[in-house]
PDB file of C-alpha atoms in Angstrom:
ATOM      1  CA  MET A   1      -1.179 -22.070   4.656  1.00 43.00           C
ATOM      2  CA  THR A   2      -4.393 -23.272   3.012  1.00 43.00           C
ATOM      3  CA  LYS A   3      -7.038 -21.049   1.500  1.00 45.00           C
ATOM      4  CA  GLU A   4      -9.197 -21.610   4.571  1.00 43.00           C
ATOM      5  CA  SER A   5      -6.503 -20.823   7.135  1.00 43.00           C
ATOM      6  CA  LYS A   6      -5.747 -17.314   8.349  1.00 47.00           C
ATOM      7  CA  PRO A   7      -2.584 -15.995   9.947  1.00 47.00           C
ATOM      8  CA  ALA A   8      -2.583 -15.523  13.706  1.00 43.00           C
ATOM      9  CA  VAL A   9      -4.169 -12.332  14.979  1.00 48.00           C
ATOM     10  CA  ARG A  10      -1.600  -9.667  15.878  1.00 69.00           C
ATOM     11  CA  PRO A  11      -2.458  -6.597  17.916  1.00 80.00           C
ATOM     12  CA  ILE A  12      -1.464  -3.358  16.246  1.00 87.00           C
ATOM     13  CA  HIS A  13       0.655  -0.783  18.031  1.00 89.00           C
ATOM     14  CA  PRO A  14      -0.212   2.683  16.709  1.00 90.00           C
ATOM     15  CA  GLN A  15       2.177   5.499  17.377  1.00 91.00           C
ATOM     16  CA  ARG A  16       2.201   9.125  16.302  1.00 90.00           C
ATOM     17  CA  ILE A  17       4.543   9.462  13.337  1.00 90.00           C
ATOM     18  CA  ASP A  18       5.294  11.889  10.521  1.00 90.00           C
ATOM     19  CA  LEU A  19       3.916  10.191   7.412  1.00 92.00           C
ATOM     20  CA  ALA A  20       6.588  11.667   5.117  1.00 93.00           C
ATOM     21  CA  THR A  21       9.335  10.216   7.300  1.00 94.00           C
ATOM     22  CA  LEU A  22       7.632   6.813   7.214  1.00 95.00           C
ATOM     23  CA  ILE A  23       7.196   6.816   3.426  1.00 95.00           C
ATOM     24  CA  LEU A  24      10.719   8.130   2.815  1.00 95.00           C
ATOM     25  CA  SER A  25      12.226   5.389   4.971  1.00 95.00           C
ATOM     26  CA  VAL A  26      10.542   2.794   2.745  1.00 96.00           C
ATOM     27  CA  ALA A  27      11.210   4.563  -0.574  1.00 95.00           C
ATOM     28  CA  ASP A  28      14.891   5.131   0.265  1.00 95.00           C
ATOM     29  CA  ALA A  29      15.393   1.372   0.558  1.00 96.00           C
ATOM     30  CA  TYR A  30      14.296   1.081  -3.108  1.00 97.00           C
ATOM     31  CA  ALA A  31      16.626   3.765  -4.525  1.00 96.00           C
ATOM     32  CA  GLU A  32      18.972   1.287  -6.220  1.00 96.00           C
ATOM     33  CA  THR A  33      16.065  -0.802  -7.536  1.00 96.00           C
ATOM     34  CA  PHE A  34      14.401   2.291  -8.977  1.00 97.00           C
ATOM     35  CA  ASP A  35      17.640   3.181 -10.785  1.00 96.00           C
ATOM     36  CA  LEU A  36      18.149  -0.351 -12.126  1.00 96.00           C
ATOM     37  CA  CYS A  37      14.520  -0.603 -13.282  1.00 96.00           C
ATOM     38  CA  ARG A  38      14.470   2.923 -14.751  1.00 97.00           C
ATOM     39  CA  ILE A  39      11.629   3.990 -12.460  1.00 97.00           C
ATOM     40  CA  GLU A  40      11.283   7.623 -11.532  1.00 97.00           C
ATOM     41  CA  LEU A  41       9.831   8.306  -8.091  1.00 96.00           C
ATOM     42  CA  ASP A  42       7.641  11.364  -7.583  1.00 96.00           C
ATOM     43  CA  LEU A  43       6.863  12.008  -3.910  1.00 95.00           C
ATOM     44  CA  ASP A  44       4.211  14.527  -2.959  1.00 94.00           C
ATOM     45  CA  VAL A  45       4.015  13.854   0.763  1.00 93.00           C
ATOM     46  CA  PRO A  46       4.036  16.903   3.040  1.00 90.00           C
ATOM     47  CA  HIS A  47       6.175  16.843   6.167  1.00 87.00           C
ATOM     48  CA  ASN A  48       4.489  17.409   9.513  1.00 85.00           C
ATOM     49  CA  LEU A  49       1.495  15.296   8.506  1.00 86.00           C
ATOM     50  CA  TRP A  50       1.277  13.379  11.784  1.00 86.00           C
ATOM     51  CA  VAL A  51      -0.747  10.174  11.876  1.00 88.00           C
ATOM     52  CA  ASP A  52      -1.374   7.422  14.422  1.00 90.00           C
ATOM     53  CA  VAL A  53      -0.476   4.135  12.732  1.00 92.00           C
ATOM     54  CA  ASP A  54       1.457   0.978  13.434  1.00 94.00           C
ATOM     55  CA  SER A  55       4.633   1.965  11.588  1.00 94.00           C
ATOM     56  CA  VAL A  56       5.892  -1.614  11.191  1.00 94.00           C
ATOM     57  CA  LEU A  57       2.661  -2.767   9.576  1.00 94.00           C
ATOM     58  CA  MET A  58       2.234   0.368   7.475  1.00 95.00           C
ATOM     59  CA  LYS A  59       5.797   0.051   6.152  1.00 96.00           C
ATOM     60  CA  GLU A  60       4.969  -3.508   5.106  1.00 95.00           C
ATOM     61  CA  ALA A  61       1.850  -2.308   3.251  1.00 95.00           C
ATOM     62  CA  PHE A  62       3.883   0.410   1.500  1.00 97.00           C
ATOM     63  CA  ARG A  63       6.548  -2.151   0.501  1.00 96.00           C
ATOM     64  CA  LYS A  64       3.930  -4.471  -1.001  1.00 94.00           C
ATOM     65  CA  LEU A  65       2.483  -1.615  -3.053  1.00 95.00           C
ATOM     66  CA  ILE A  66       5.912  -0.495  -4.249  1.00 97.00           C
ATOM     67  CA  ASP A  67       6.830  -4.086  -5.174  1.00 94.00           C
ATOM     68  CA  ASN A  68       3.636  -4.375  -7.232  1.00 90.00           C
ATOM     69  CA  ALA A  69       4.326  -1.053  -8.965  1.00 94.00           C
ATOM     70  CA  ILE A  70       7.859  -2.137  -9.888  1.00 95.00           C
ATOM     71  CA  GLU A  71       6.557  -5.400 -11.350  1.00 90.00           C
ATOM     72  CA  ALA A  72       3.912  -3.499 -13.329  1.00 90.00           C
ATOM     73  CA  MET A  73       6.616  -1.392 -15.023  1.00 94.00           C
ATOM     74  CA  PRO A  74       9.155  -3.864 -16.464  1.00 92.00           C
ATOM     75  CA  SER A  75      10.376  -1.258 -18.974  1.00 94.00           C
ATOM     76  CA  GLY A  76      10.545   1.565 -16.460  1.00 95.00           C
ATOM     77  CA  GLY A  77       8.099   4.337 -15.721  1.00 96.00           C
ATOM     78  CA  MET A  78       6.853   6.625 -13.002  1.00 97.00           C
ATOM     79  CA  LEU A  79       5.702   5.825  -9.470  1.00 97.00           C
ATOM     80  CA  THR A  80       3.883   8.704  -7.827  1.00 96.00           C
ATOM     81  CA  ILE A  81       3.168   8.628  -4.097  1.00 97.00           C
ATOM     82  CA  THR A  82       0.901  11.343  -2.748  1.00 95.00           C
ATOM     83  CA  SER A  83      -0.768  11.935   0.594  1.00 93.00           C
ATOM     84  CA  LEU A  84      -3.180  14.330   2.201  1.00 89.00           C
ATOM     85  CA  ILE A  85      -5.768  14.589   4.910  1.00 83.00           C
ATOM     86  CA  GLY A  86      -9.034  14.376   3.014  1.00 80.00           C
ATOM     87  CA  ARG A  87     -12.716  14.101   3.789  1.00 79.00           C
ATOM     88  CA  HIS A  88     -12.335  10.554   5.111  1.00 77.00           C
ATOM     89  CA  GLY A  89      -9.030  11.037   6.918  1.00 85.00           C
ATOM     90  CA  LEU A  90      -5.570  10.155   5.701  1.00 89.00           C
ATOM     91  CA  GLU A  91      -5.278   9.278   2.016  1.00 93.00           C
ATOM     92  CA  VAL A  92      -2.083   7.816   0.579  1.00 95.00           C
ATOM     93  CA  GLU A  93      -2.003   7.008  -3.131  1.00 96.00           C
ATOM     94  CA  PHE A  94       0.512   4.833  -4.970  1.00 97.00           C
ATOM     95  CA  ALA A  95       0.061   5.398  -8.720  1.00 96.00           C
ATOM     96  CA  ASP A  96       2.195   3.684 -11.346  1.00 95.00           C
ATOM     97  CA  SER A  97       2.450   4.169 -15.096  1.00 95.00           C
ATOM     98  CA  GLY A  98       2.517   0.425 -15.734  1.00 90.00           C
ATOM     99  CA  CYS A  99       0.355  -1.919 -17.733  1.00 84.00           C
ATOM    100  CA  GLY A 100      -2.766  -1.607 -15.580  1.00 82.00           C
ATOM    101  CA  ILE A 101      -5.014  -4.329 -14.188  1.00 76.00           C
ATOM    102  CA  SER A 102      -7.743  -6.118 -16.105  1.00 70.00           C
ATOM    103  CA  ASP A 103     -11.334  -5.646 -14.953  1.00 71.00           C
ATOM    104  CA  GLU A 104     -11.544  -9.401 -14.336  1.00 71.00           C
ATOM    105  CA  LEU A 105      -8.570  -9.370 -11.957  1.00 68.00           C
ATOM    106  CA  LYS A 106      -9.767  -6.182 -10.237  1.00 63.00           C
ATOM    107  CA  GLU A 107     -12.855  -8.079  -9.063  1.00 72.00           C
ATOM    108  CA  ARG A 108     -10.643 -10.651  -7.282  1.00 65.00           C
ATOM    109  CA  LEU A 109      -7.656  -8.459  -6.467  1.00 72.00           C
ATOM    110  CA  PHE A 110      -7.962  -8.631  -2.690  1.00 64.00           C
ATOM    111  CA  GLU A 111      -8.762 -12.347  -2.550  1.00 67.00           C
ATOM    112  CA  PRO A 112      -6.023 -14.756  -1.461  1.00 63.00           C
ATOM    113  CA  TYR A 113      -4.085 -16.335  -4.330  1.00 53.00           C
ATOM    114  CA  ALA A 114      -5.400 -13.934  -6.993  1.00 56.00           C
ATOM    115  CA  THR A 115      -2.354 -13.307  -9.162  1.00 58.00           C
ATOM    116  CA  THR A 116      -1.229 -13.357 -12.777  1.00 54.00           C
ATOM    117  CA  LYS A 117       2.357 -14.163 -11.810  1.00 59.00           C
ATOM    118  CA  HIS A 118       3.439 -17.794 -11.747  1.00 52.00           C
ATOM    119  CA  ASP A 119       6.103 -17.253  -9.096  1.00 55.00           C
ATOM    120  CA  HIS A 120       3.949 -15.313  -6.612  1.00 55.00           C
ATOM    121  CA  ALA A 121       1.483 -16.509  -3.985  1.00 49.00           C
ATOM    122  CA  GLY A 122      -1.002 -13.689  -4.543  1.00 58.00           C
ATOM    123  CA  LEU A 123      -1.072 -12.609  -0.907  1.00 63.00           C
ATOM    124  CA  GLY A 124       0.562  -9.153  -1.055  1.00 79.00           C
ATOM    125  CA  LEU A 125      -2.588  -7.141  -1.660  1.00 87.00           C
ATOM    126  CA  VAL A 126      -4.494  -9.295   0.833  1.00 86.00           C
ATOM    127  CA  MET A 127      -1.902  -8.233   3.421  1.00 90.00           C
ATOM    128  CA  VAL A 128      -2.218  -4.575   2.382  1.00 92.00           C
ATOM    129  CA  LYS A 129      -5.983  -4.742   2.779  1.00 92.00           C
ATOM    130  CA  ASP A 130      -5.746  -6.473   6.181  1.00 91.00           C
ATOM    131  CA  ILE A 131      -3.244  -3.907   7.454  1.00 93.00           C
ATOM    132  CA  VAL A 132      -5.296  -0.931   6.287  1.00 92.00           C
ATOM    133  CA  GLU A 133      -8.549  -2.425   7.597  1.00 91.00           C
ATOM    134  CA  SER A 134      -6.876  -3.056  10.962  1.00 91.00           C
ATOM    135  CA  HIS A 135      -6.565   0.748  11.113  1.00 91.00           C
ATOM    136  CA  ASN A 136     -10.309   1.011  10.284  1.00 90.00           C
ATOM    137  CA  GLY A 137      -9.433   2.080   6.751  1.00 91.00           C
ATOM    138  CA  SER A 138     -10.040   0.902   3.222  1.00 92.00           C
ATOM    139  CA  VAL A 139      -8.157   0.359  -0.029  1.00 94.00           C
ATOM    140  CA  GLU A 140      -9.408   1.443  -3.433  1.00 92.00           C
ATOM    141  CA  VAL A 141      -7.963   0.574  -6.818  1.00 92.00           C
ATOM    142  CA  ASP A 142      -8.496   2.677  -9.934  1.00 90.00           C
ATOM    143  CA  ASP A 143      -7.111   3.004 -13.421  1.00 89.00           C
ATOM    144  CA  CYS A 144      -4.884   6.033 -13.921  1.00 85.00           C
ATOM    145  CA  PRO A 145      -6.034   8.330 -16.767  1.00 84.00           C
ATOM    146  CA  GLN A 146      -2.591   8.164 -18.421  1.00 84.00           C
ATOM    147  CA  GLY A 147      -2.364   4.373 -17.961  1.00 86.00           C
ATOM    148  CA  GLY A 148      -1.339   2.302 -15.005  1.00 92.00           C
ATOM    149  CA  THR A 149      -2.984   1.703 -11.668  1.00 92.00           C
ATOM    150  CA  ALA A 150      -3.546   3.708  -8.501  1.00 94.00           C
ATOM    151  CA  PHE A 151      -4.043   2.202  -5.057  1.00 95.00           C
ATOM    152  CA  THR A 152      -5.455   4.617  -2.500  1.00 94.00           C
ATOM    153  CA  LEU A 153      -5.254   3.823   1.191  1.00 95.00           C
ATOM    154  CA  GLN A 154      -7.832   5.677   3.281  1.00 93.00           C
ATOM    155  CA  ILE A 155      -7.288   5.647   7.029  1.00 90.00           C
ATOM    156  CA  PRO A 156      -9.494   7.550   9.473  1.00 87.00           C
ATOM    157  CA  VAL A 157      -7.613   9.882  11.758  1.00 79.00           C
ATOM    158  CA  ARG A 158      -7.847   9.220  15.522  1.00 64.00           C
ATOM    159  CA  LYS A 159     -10.126   6.195  15.388  1.00 50.00           C
ATOM    160  CA  SER A 160      -9.988   3.022  17.436  1.00 45.00           C
ATOM    161  CA  TYR A 161      -8.082   0.124  15.939  1.00 48.00           C
ATOM    162  CA  ARG A 162      -8.723  -3.602  15.642  1.00 49.00           C
ATOM    163  CA  GLN A 163      -6.253  -6.453  15.495  1.00 51.00           C
ATOM    164  CA  VAL A 164      -4.813  -7.416  12.128  1.00 58.00           C
ATOM    165  CA  ALA A 165      -5.293 -10.996  10.961  1.00 52.00           C
TER     166      ALA A 165
END
């Protein structure tokens, strides 16, 4: 794939799902990795928080964010995942206690091929952004006060959806 090319458009298939169940299904798959990497997982995701999302796509976005958090904490640390229904709809935050992201990289973070890793294509966060935007949402990145980085996915509740690229 060249910088100019885009993946084929895929229609999304939203379904009503308990967000905690969705997040737990992804996090459970990382249990062994968290142990090996000395990463503590703190989940603050209430059950019975029902949302209309494409669960396959949203799981992929969650996996990309967890993968990035693991890579940001090579000596171990804490990954905190929180969710709530806020002013702008559903908010899901993935906050790690890793090394953080430079201001220079933050400006290009959601551009294709923006990466500091030699063995990565730099497309993971582009995919996250495309998936969240396909649900009419947005992604924000902030520094955590105690160090590390927080990615917050904001998805309107009960809005129309577009196709993901």
